[in-house]
PDB file of C-alpha atoms in Angstrom:
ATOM      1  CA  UNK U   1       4.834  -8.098  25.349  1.00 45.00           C
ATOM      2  CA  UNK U   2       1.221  -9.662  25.601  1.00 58.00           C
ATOM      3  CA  UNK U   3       0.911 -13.620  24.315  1.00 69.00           C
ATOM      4  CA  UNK U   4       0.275 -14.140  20.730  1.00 87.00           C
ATOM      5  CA  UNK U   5      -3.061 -14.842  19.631  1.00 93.00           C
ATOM      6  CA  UNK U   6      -5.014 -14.400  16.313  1.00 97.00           C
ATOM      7  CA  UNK U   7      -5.625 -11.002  14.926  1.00 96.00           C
ATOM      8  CA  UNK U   8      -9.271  -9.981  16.903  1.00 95.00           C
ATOM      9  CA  UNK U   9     -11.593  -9.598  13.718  1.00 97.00           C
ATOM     10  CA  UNK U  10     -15.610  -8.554  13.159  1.00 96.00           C
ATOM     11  CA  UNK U  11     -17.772 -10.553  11.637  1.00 97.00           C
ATOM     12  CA  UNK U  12     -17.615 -11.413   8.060  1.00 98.00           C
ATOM     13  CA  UNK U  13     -17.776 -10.489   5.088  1.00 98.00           C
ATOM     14  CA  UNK U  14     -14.161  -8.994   4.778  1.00 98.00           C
ATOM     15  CA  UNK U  15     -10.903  -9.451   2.647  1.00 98.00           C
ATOM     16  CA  UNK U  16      -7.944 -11.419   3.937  1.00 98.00           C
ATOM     17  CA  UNK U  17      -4.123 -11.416   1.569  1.00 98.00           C
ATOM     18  CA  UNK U  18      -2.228 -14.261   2.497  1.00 98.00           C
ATOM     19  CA  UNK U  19       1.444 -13.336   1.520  1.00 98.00           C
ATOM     20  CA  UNK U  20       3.485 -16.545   1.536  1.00 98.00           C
ATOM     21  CA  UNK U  21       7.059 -16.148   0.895  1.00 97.00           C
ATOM     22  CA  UNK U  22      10.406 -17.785   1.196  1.00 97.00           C
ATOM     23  CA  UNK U  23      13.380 -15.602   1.846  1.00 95.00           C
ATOM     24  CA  UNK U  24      16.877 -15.297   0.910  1.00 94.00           C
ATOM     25  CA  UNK U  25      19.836 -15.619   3.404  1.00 91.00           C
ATOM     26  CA  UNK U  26      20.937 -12.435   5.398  1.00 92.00           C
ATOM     27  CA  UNK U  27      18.721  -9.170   6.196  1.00 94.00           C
ATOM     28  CA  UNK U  28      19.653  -6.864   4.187  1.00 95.00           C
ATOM     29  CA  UNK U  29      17.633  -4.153   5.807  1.00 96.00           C
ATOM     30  CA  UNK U  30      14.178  -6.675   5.889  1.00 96.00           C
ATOM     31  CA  UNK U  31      13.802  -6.694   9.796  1.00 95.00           C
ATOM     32  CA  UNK U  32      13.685  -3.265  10.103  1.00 97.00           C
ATOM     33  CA  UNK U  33      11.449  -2.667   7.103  1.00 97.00           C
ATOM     34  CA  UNK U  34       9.211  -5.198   8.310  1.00 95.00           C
ATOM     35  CA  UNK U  35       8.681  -3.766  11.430  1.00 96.00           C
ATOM     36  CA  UNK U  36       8.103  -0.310   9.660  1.00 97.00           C
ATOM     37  CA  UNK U  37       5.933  -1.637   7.139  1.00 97.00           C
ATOM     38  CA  UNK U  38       3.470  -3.434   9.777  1.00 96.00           C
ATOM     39  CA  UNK U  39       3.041  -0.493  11.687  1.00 97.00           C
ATOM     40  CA  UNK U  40       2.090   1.467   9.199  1.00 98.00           C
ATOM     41  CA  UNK U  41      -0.309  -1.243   7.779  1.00 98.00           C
ATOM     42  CA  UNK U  42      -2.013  -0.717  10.438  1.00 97.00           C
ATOM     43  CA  UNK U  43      -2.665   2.615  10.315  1.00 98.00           C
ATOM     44  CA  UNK U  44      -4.464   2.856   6.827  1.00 98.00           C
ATOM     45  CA  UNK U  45      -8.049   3.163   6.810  1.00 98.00           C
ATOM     46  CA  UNK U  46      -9.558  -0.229   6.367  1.00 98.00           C
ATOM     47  CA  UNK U  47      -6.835  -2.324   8.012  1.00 98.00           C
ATOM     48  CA  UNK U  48      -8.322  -5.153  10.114  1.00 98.00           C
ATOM     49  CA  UNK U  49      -5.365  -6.942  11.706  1.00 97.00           C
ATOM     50  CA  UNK U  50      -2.546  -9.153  10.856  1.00 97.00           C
ATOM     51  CA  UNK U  51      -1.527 -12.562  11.716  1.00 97.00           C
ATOM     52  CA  UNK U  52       2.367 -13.388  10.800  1.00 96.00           C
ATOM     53  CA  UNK U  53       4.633 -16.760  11.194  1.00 97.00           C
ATOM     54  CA  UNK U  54       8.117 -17.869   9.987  1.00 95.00           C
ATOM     55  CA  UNK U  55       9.361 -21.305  10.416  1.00 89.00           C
ATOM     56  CA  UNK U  56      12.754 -22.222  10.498  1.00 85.00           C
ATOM     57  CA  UNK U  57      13.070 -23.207   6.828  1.00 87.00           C
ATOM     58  CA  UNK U  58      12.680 -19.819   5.565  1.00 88.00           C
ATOM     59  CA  UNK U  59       8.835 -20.301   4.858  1.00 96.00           C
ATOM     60  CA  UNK U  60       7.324 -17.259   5.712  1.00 97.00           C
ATOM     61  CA  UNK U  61       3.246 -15.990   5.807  1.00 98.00           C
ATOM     62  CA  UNK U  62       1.722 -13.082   6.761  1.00 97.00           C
ATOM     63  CA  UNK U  63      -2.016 -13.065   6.862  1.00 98.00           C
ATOM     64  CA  UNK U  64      -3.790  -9.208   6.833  1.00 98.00           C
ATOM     65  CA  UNK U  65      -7.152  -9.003   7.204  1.00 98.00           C
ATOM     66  CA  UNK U  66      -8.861  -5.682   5.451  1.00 98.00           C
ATOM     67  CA  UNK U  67     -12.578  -3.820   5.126  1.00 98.00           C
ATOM     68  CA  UNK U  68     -12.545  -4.008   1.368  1.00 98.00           C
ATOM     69  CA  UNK U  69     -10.917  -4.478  -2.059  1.00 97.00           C
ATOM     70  CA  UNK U  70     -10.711  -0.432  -2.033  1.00 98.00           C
ATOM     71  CA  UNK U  71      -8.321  -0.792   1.378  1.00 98.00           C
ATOM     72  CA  UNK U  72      -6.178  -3.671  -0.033  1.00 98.00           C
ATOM     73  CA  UNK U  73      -5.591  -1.460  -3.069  1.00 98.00           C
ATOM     74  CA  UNK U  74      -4.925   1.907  -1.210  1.00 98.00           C
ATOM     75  CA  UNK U  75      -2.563   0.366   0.457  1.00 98.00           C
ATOM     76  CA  UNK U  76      -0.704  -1.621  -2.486  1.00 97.00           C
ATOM     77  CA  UNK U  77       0.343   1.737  -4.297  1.00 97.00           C
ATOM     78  CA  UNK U  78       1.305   3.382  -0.791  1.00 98.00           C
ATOM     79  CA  UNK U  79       4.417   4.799  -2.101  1.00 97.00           C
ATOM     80  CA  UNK U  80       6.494   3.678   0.512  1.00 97.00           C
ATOM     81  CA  UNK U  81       5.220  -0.107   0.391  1.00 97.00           C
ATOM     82  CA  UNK U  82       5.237   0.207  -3.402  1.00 97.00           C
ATOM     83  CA  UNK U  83       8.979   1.192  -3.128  1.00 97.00           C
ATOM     84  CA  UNK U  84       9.795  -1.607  -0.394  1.00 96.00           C
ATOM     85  CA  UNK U  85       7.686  -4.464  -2.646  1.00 95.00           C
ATOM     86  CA  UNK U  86      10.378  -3.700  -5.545  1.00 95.00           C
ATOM     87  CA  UNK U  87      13.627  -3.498  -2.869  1.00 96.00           C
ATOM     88  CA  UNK U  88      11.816  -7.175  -1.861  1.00 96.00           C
ATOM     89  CA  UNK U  89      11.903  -8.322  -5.304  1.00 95.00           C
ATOM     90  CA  UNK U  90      15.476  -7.869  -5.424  1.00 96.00           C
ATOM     91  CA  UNK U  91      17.229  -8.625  -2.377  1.00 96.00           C
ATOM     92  CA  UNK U  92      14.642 -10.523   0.472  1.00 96.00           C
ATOM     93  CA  UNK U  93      12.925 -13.016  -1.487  1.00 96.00           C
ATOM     94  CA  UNK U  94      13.607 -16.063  -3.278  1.00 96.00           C
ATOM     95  CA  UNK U  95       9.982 -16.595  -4.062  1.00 96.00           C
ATOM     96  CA  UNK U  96       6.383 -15.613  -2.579  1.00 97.00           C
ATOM     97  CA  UNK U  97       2.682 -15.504  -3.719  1.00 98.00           C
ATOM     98  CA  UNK U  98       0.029 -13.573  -2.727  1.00 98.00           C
ATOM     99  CA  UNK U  99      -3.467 -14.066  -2.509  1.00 98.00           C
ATOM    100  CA  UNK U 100      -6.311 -11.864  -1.964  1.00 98.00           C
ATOM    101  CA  UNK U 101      -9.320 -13.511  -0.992  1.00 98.00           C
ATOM    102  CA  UNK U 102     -12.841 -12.846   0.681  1.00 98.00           C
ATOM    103  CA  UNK U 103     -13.604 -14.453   4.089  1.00 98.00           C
ATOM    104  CA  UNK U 104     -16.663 -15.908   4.207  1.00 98.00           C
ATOM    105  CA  UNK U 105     -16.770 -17.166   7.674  1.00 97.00           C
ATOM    106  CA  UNK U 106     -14.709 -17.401  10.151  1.00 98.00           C
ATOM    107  CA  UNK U 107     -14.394 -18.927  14.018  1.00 96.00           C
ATOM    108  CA  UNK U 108     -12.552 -18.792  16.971  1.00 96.00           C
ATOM    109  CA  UNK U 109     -11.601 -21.031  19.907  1.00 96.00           C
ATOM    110  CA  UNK U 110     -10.285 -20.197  22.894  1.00 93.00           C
ATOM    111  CA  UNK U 111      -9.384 -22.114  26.470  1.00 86.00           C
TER     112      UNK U 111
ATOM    113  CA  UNK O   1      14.127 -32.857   1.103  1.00 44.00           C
ATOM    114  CA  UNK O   2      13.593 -29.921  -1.272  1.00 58.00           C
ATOM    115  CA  UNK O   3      14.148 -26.199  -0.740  1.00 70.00           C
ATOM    116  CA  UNK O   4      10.882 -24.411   0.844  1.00 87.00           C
ATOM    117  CA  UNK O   5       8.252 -22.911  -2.009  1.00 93.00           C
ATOM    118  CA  UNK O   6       4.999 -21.549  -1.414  1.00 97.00           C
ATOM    119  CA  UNK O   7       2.250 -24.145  -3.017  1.00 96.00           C
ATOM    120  CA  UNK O   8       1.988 -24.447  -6.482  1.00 95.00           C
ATOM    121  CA  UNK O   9      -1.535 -23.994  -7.354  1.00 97.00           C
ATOM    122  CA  UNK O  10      -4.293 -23.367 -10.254  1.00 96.00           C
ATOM    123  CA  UNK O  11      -5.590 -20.242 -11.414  1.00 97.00           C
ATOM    124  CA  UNK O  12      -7.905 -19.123  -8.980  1.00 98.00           C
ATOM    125  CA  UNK O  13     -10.868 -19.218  -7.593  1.00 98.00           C
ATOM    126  CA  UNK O  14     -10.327 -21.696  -5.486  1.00 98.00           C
ATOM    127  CA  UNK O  15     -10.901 -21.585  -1.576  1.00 98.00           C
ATOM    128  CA  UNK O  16      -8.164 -20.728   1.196  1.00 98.00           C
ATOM    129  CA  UNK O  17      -9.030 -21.920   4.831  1.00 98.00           C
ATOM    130  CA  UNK O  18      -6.476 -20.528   6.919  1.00 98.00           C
ATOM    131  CA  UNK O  19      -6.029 -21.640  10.539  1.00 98.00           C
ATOM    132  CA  UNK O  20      -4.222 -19.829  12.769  1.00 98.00           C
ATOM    133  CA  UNK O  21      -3.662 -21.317  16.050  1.00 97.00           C
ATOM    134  CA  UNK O  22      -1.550 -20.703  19.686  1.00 97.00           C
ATOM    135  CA  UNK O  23      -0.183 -23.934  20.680  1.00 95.00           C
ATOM    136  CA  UNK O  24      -0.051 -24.955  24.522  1.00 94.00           C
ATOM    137  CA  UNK O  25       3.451 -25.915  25.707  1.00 92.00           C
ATOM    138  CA  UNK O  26       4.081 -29.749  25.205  1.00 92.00           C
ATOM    139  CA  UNK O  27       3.811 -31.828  22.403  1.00 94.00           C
ATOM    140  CA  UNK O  28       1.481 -34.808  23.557  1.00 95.00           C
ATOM    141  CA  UNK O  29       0.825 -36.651  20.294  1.00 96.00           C
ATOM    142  CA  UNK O  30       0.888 -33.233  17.963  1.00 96.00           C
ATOM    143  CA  UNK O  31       3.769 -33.369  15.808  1.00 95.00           C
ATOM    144  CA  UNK O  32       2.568 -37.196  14.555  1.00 97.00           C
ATOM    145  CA  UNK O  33      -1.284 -36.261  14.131  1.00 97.00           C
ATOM    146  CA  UNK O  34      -0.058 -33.260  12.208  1.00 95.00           C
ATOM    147  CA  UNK O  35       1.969 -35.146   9.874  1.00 96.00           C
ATOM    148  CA  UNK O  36      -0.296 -38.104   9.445  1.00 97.00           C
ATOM    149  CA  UNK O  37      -3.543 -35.372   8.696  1.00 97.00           C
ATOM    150  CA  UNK O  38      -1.499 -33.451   6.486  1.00 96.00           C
ATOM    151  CA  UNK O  39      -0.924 -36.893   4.584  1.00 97.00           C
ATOM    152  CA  UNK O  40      -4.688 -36.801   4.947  1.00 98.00           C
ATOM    153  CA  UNK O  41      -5.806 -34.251   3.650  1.00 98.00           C
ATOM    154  CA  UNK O  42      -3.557 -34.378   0.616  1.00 97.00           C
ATOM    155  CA  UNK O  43      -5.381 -37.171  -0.358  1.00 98.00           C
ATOM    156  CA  UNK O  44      -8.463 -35.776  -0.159  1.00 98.00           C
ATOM    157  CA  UNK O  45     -10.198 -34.606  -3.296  1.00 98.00           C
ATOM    158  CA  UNK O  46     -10.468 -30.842  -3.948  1.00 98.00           C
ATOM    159  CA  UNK O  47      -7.566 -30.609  -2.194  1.00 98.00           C
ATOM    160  CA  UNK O  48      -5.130 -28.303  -3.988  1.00 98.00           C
ATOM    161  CA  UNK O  49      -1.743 -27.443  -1.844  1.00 97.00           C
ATOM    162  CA  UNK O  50      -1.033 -26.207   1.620  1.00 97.00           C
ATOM    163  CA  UNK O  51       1.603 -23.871   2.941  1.00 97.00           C
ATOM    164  CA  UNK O  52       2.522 -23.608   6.485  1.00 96.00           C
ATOM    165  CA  UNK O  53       4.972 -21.696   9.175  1.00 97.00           C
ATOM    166  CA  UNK O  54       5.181 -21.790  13.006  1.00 95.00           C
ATOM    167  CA  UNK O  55       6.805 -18.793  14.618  1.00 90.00           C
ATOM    168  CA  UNK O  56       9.107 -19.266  18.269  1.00 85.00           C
ATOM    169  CA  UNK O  57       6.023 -17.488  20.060  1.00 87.00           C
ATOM    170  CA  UNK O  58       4.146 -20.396  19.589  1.00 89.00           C
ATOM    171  CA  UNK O  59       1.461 -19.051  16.656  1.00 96.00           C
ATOM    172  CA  UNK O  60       1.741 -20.688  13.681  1.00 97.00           C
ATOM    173  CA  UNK O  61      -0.378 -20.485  10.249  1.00 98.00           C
ATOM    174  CA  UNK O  62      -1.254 -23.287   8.029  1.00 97.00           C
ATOM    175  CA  UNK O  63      -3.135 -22.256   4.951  1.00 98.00           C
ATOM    176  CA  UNK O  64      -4.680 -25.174   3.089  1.00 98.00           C
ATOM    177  CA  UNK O  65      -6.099 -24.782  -0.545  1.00 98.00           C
ATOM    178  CA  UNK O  66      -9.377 -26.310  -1.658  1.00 98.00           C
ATOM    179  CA  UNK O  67     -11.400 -26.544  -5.126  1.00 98.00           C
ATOM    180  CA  UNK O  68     -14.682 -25.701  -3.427  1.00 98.00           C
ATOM    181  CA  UNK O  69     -17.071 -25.489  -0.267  1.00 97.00           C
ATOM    182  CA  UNK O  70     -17.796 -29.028  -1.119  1.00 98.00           C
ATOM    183  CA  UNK O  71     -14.595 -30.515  -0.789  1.00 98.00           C
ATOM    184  CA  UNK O  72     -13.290 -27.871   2.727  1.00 98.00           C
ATOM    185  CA  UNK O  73     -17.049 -29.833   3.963  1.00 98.00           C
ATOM    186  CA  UNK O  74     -16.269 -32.929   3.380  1.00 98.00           C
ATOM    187  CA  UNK O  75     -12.803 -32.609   4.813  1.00 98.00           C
ATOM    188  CA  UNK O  76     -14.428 -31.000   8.198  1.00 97.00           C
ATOM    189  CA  UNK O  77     -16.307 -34.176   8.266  1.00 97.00           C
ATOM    190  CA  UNK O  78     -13.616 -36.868   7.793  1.00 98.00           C
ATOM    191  CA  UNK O  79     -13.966 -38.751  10.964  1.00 97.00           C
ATOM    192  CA  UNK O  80     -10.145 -38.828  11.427  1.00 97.00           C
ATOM    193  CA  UNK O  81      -9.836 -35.179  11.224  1.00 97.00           C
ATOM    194  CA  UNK O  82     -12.995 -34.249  13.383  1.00 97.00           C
ATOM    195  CA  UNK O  83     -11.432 -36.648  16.257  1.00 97.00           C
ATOM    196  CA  UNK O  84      -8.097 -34.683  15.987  1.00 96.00           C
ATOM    197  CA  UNK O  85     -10.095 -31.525  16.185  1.00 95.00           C
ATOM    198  CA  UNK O  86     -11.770 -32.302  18.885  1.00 96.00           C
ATOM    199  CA  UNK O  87      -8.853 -33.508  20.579  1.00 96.00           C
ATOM    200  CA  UNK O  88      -6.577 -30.924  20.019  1.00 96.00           C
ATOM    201  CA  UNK O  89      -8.954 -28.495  21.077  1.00 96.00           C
ATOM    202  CA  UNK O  90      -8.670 -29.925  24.626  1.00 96.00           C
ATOM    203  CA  UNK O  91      -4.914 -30.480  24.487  1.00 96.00           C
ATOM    204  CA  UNK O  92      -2.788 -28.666  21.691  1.00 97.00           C
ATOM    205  CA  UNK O  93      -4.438 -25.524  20.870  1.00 96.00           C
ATOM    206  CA  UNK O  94      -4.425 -22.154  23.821  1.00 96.00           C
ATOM    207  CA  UNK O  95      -6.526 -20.618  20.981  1.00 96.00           C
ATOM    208  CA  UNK O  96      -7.316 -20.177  17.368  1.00 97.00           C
ATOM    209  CA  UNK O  97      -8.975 -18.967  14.600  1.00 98.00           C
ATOM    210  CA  UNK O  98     -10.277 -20.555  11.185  1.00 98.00           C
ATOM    211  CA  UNK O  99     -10.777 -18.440   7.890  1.00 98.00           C
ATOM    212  CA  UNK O 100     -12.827 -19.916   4.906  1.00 98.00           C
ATOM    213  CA  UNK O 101     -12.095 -17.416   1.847  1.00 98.00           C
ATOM    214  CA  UNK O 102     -12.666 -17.577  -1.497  1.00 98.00           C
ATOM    215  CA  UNK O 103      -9.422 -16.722  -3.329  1.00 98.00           C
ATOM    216  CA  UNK O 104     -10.513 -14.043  -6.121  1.00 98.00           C
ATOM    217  CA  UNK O 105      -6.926 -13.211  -7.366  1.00 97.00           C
ATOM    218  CA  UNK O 106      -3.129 -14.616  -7.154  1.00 98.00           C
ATOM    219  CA  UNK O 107      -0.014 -13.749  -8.220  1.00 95.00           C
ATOM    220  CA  UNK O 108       3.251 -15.346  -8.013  1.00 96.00           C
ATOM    221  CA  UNK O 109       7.115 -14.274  -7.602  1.00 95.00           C
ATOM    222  CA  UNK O 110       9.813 -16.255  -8.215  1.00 93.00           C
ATOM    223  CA  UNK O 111      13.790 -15.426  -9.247  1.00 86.00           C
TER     224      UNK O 111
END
C-alpha cells in the first residue's frame, strides 16, 4: 500500500463528477461493489483518476476525474454500473448528489 | 446536530472548487482554523454550500460551492484565508490538489 495522495491529473481542460453521498447503516454488499466498481472505472477509456473520502458521519465523496462528457456518459449506462446505481438507490444510500463539472484549472502542492 | 446531507444548492451553473489534501500527522492549530474559515467562508458572498469528508488514511475532500469566478477570487484573497494557506502549507498539508470547475449539471437523490 503506497500513501494516499491526489489522483495524478494532466493539464486542464477536463471533466471532474463529484458524487457526494450519505449512506445507510450496514453493507449490504456496498464494500465489495465499491471496490469492483472502482476498478473497473478505471479501466474505461477516458478515465482520469479518482479521489475518494468518508468521514465518520456517514458523509461520503468520491471525486473522478474524466477526458470528456462522451467518457462520463459511456460509463453511466455501463450495464453493470447502471445495474449497481439502481441496487444503490435502494439499499446504500440515504441521500447523494452528483455533479458533473468542467475543471478549469487546477494546482498541486507538495512537501 | 443534524443528520449528514450533501449541500443543498441552486440549479446550476455555479462553480465547485474542490481541494483535496494529505494531512501531516499532528494537529497544530488545524482543527480550530478549519472551523473558524469554514465560518468564513460561509459568510462570504457567492458562497453557496460546502460538503466535506476525511478518510482514516489521512486524505480528505472538501468541496466548496461558489456563484462565480468572482466570488472563488475574492475568497483566495481574504487575508485571513491566504495566511491560513500559507501556513498550512508549511505545517498541515503533506500534499494537495485544488480543482476550480464549473458545475454544468446536478442531480439529486434522496429517500
Amino acid at each position: 500500500m503506497t500513501d494516499p495522495a491526489p489522483a495524478a491529473l494532466p493539464s486542464p481542460p477536463y471533466y471532474a463528477v463529484v458524487f457526494t453521498s450519505v449512506r445507510t447503516a450496514g453493507d449490504d454488499g456496498f464494500q465489495e461493489t465499491d471496490e469492483r466498481l472502482m476498478k473497473l472505472a478505471a479501466e474505461q477509456p477516458g478515465f482520469l483518476g479518482v479521489d475518494a473520502a468518508a468521514g465518520a458521519d456517514g458523509l461520503g465523496i468520491v471525486v473522478s476525474y474524466w477526458k470528456d462528457e462522451e467518457s462520463i456518459a459511456a460509463w453511466r449506462d455501463h450495464a453493470e454500473h447502471a445495474l449497481a446505481r439502481e441496487y444503490g438507490r435502494e439499499h446504500w444510500y440515504a441521500s447523494y448528489a452528483l455533479h458533473v463539472a468542467k475543471v478549469e484549472r487546477a494546482h498541486r502542492f507538495a512537501t
